[in-house]
Amino acid sequence: MEDVIKCPHCAEVIKQEATMCRFCQRGLSLTHFKKCGFCKEMVRIKATYCRFCSHDLSEPPPKHGPFNGAPVPRSPSGGPALKTEVALPLPQPQGELEMPKPRRLKRPEEE
Ligand SMILES: [Zn+2]
Ligand SMILES: [Zn+2]
């Protein structure tokens, strides 16, 4: 004996594991079907349009205005970017010990 349920749409008796009512062709399983956001009918989960109300279901969510992105930072003079460090401070075996200071990530006067 098969487990049967009543279709919530047309009240016909259908198999419990049915994903679609064979009488009214409406979807029953939310793993295979989704509710149309316009007419509340069950449509296939991969449907790109509602077959009941023909609304487009694949349109992307609306965006609020165009987004041009953040401006690209440029050097103030317009020339090549200033380099604070030409090379990595390597240990000098001899000679003057003039180690360049590491870059300061945060300047206190900018606070
Ligand atoms: Zn049905
Ligand atoms: Zn619809």
Coordinates of N, CA and C in Angstrom, one line a residue, residues 51-108:
R51 N 5.1 30.0 -15.0 CA 4.2 29.5 -16.0 C 2.7 29.8 -15.8
F52 N 2.5 30.3 -14.6 CA 1.1 30.7 -14.3 C 0.8 32.2 -14.6
C53 N 1.7 33.0 -14.2 CA 1.5 34.4 -14.4 C 2.5 35.0 -15.4
S54 N 3.4 34.2 -15.8 CA 4.4 34.6 -16.9 C 5.4 35.7 -16.4
H55 N 5.5 35.9 -15.1 CA 6.4 36.8 -14.6 C 7.8 36.3 -14.7
D56 N 8.8 37.2 -15.0 CA 10.1 36.8 -15.1 C 10.7 36.6 -13.7
L57 N 11.2 35.4 -13.4 CA 11.7 35.0 -12.1 C 13.2 35.1 -12.0
S58 N 13.8 35.3 -13.1 CA 15.3 35.2 -13.2 C 15.9 36.6 -13.1
E59 N 15.1 37.6 -13.1 CA 15.8 38.9 -13.1 C 16.5 39.2 -11.8
P60 N 17.7 39.8 -11.9 CA 18.5 40.0 -10.7 C 17.8 41.0 -9.8
P61 N 18.2 41.0 -8.5 CA 17.6 41.9 -7.6 C 18.0 43.3 -8.0
P62 N 17.1 44.3 -7.8 CA 17.4 45.6 -8.2 C 18.5 46.3 -7.4
K63 N 19.3 47.0 -8.2 CA 20.4 47.7 -7.5 C 20.1 49.2 -7.4
H64 N 20.6 49.8 -6.4 CA 20.3 51.2 -6.2 C 21.4 52.1 -6.8
G65 N 21.2 52.4 -8.1 CA 22.1 53.3 -8.8 C 23.3 52.6 -9.2
P66 N 24.0 53.2 -10.2 CA 25.3 52.6 -10.7 C 26.4 52.8 -9.7
F67 N 27.2 51.8 -9.6 CA 28.3 51.9 -8.7 C 29.6 52.0 -9.5
N68 N 30.3 53.1 -9.4 CA 31.5 53.3 -10.2 C 32.8 52.8 -9.5
G69 N 32.7 52.4 -8.3 CA 33.8 51.9 -7.6 C 34.6 53.1 -6.9
A70 N 35.5 52.7 -6.1 CA 36.3 53.7 -5.4 C 37.3 54.3 -6.3
P71 N 37.6 55.6 -6.2 CA 38.6 56.2 -7.0 C 40.0 55.6 -6.8
V72 N 40.7 55.5 -7.9 CA 42.0 54.9 -7.8 C 43.0 55.9 -7.2
P73 N 43.7 55.6 -6.1 CA 44.6 56.6 -5.5 C 45.8 56.9 -6.4
R74 N 46.1 58.1 -6.5 CA 47.2 58.5 -7.4 C 48.1 59.4 -6.5
S75 N 49.4 59.5 -7.0 CA 50.3 60.3 -6.3 C 49.9 61.8 -6.6
P76 N 50.1 62.7 -5.6 CA 49.6 64.0 -5.7 C 50.2 64.8 -6.9
S77 N 51.5 64.5 -7.2 CA 52.1 65.3 -8.3 C 51.8 64.8 -9.6
G78 N 51.2 63.7 -9.7 CA 50.8 63.1 -11.0 C 51.9 62.3 -11.6
G79 N 53.1 62.3 -11.1 CA 54.2 61.5 -11.6 C 54.2 60.1 -11.0
P80 N 55.3 59.5 -11.1 CA 55.3 58.1 -10.5 C 55.2 58.2 -9.0
A81 N 54.6 57.1 -8.4 CA 54.4 57.1 -7.0 C 55.7 57.2 -6.2
L82 N 55.6 57.9 -5.2 CA 56.8 58.1 -4.4 C 57.1 56.8 -3.6
K83 N 58.3 56.5 -3.6 CA 58.7 55.3 -2.9 C 59.3 55.7 -1.5
T84 N 58.8 55.2 -0.5 CA 59.4 55.5 0.8 C 60.6 54.5 1.0
E85 N 60.6 53.4 0.5 CA 61.7 52.5 0.6 C 62.1 52.0 -0.7
V86 N 63.4 52.2 -1.0 CA 63.9 51.8 -2.3 C 64.1 50.3 -2.2
A87 N 64.7 49.8 -1.2 CA 65.0 48.4 -1.0 C 64.8 48.0 0.4
L88 N 64.7 46.7 0.6 CA 64.5 46.2 1.9 C 65.8 46.4 2.7
P89 N 65.7 46.7 3.9 CA 66.9 46.9 4.7 C 67.6 45.6 4.9
L90 N 68.8 45.5 4.3 CA 69.6 44.3 4.4 C 70.7 44.6 5.4
P91 N 71.0 43.6 6.1 CA 72.1 43.8 7.1 C 73.4 44.0 6.4
Q92 N 74.1 45.1 6.7 CA 75.4 45.5 6.1 C 76.5 44.8 6.9
P93 N 77.4 44.2 6.2 CA 78.5 43.5 7.0 C 79.4 44.5 7.5
Q94 N 79.6 45.6 6.8 CA 80.5 46.6 7.3 C 80.1 48.0 6.8
G95 N 80.7 49.0 7.3 CA 80.4 50.3 6.8 C 79.4 51.0 7.8
E96 N 78.7 52.0 7.3 CA 77.9 52.7 8.2 C 76.6 51.9 8.4
L97 N 76.2 52.0 9.6 CA 75.0 51.3 10.0 C 73.9 52.3 10.0
E98 N 73.4 52.4 8.8 CA 72.3 53.4 8.6 C 71.1 52.6 8.2
M99 N 70.4 52.1 9.1 CA 69.2 51.3 8.8 C 68.0 52.3 8.5
P100 N 67.4 52.2 7.4 CA 66.2 53.0 7.2 C 65.1 52.6 8.1
K101 N 64.4 53.6 8.5 CA 63.3 53.3 9.4 C 62.2 52.7 8.6
P102 N 61.5 51.8 9.3 CA 60.3 51.1 8.6 C 59.2 52.1 8.3
R103 N 58.4 51.8 7.4 CA 57.3 52.7 7.1 C 56.4 52.9 8.3
R104 N 56.0 54.1 8.4 CA 55.0 54.3 9.5 C 53.6 54.2 8.9
L105 N 52.9 53.3 9.5 CA 51.6 53.0 9.0 C 50.6 54.1 9.4
K106 N 50.9 54.8 10.4 CA 50.0 55.8 10.9 C 50.7 57.0 11.4
R107 N 50.4 58.2 10.9 CA 51.0 59.4 11.3 C 50.2 60.0 12.4
P108 N 50.8 60.4 13.5 CA 50.0 61.0 14.6 C 49.5 62.4 14.2

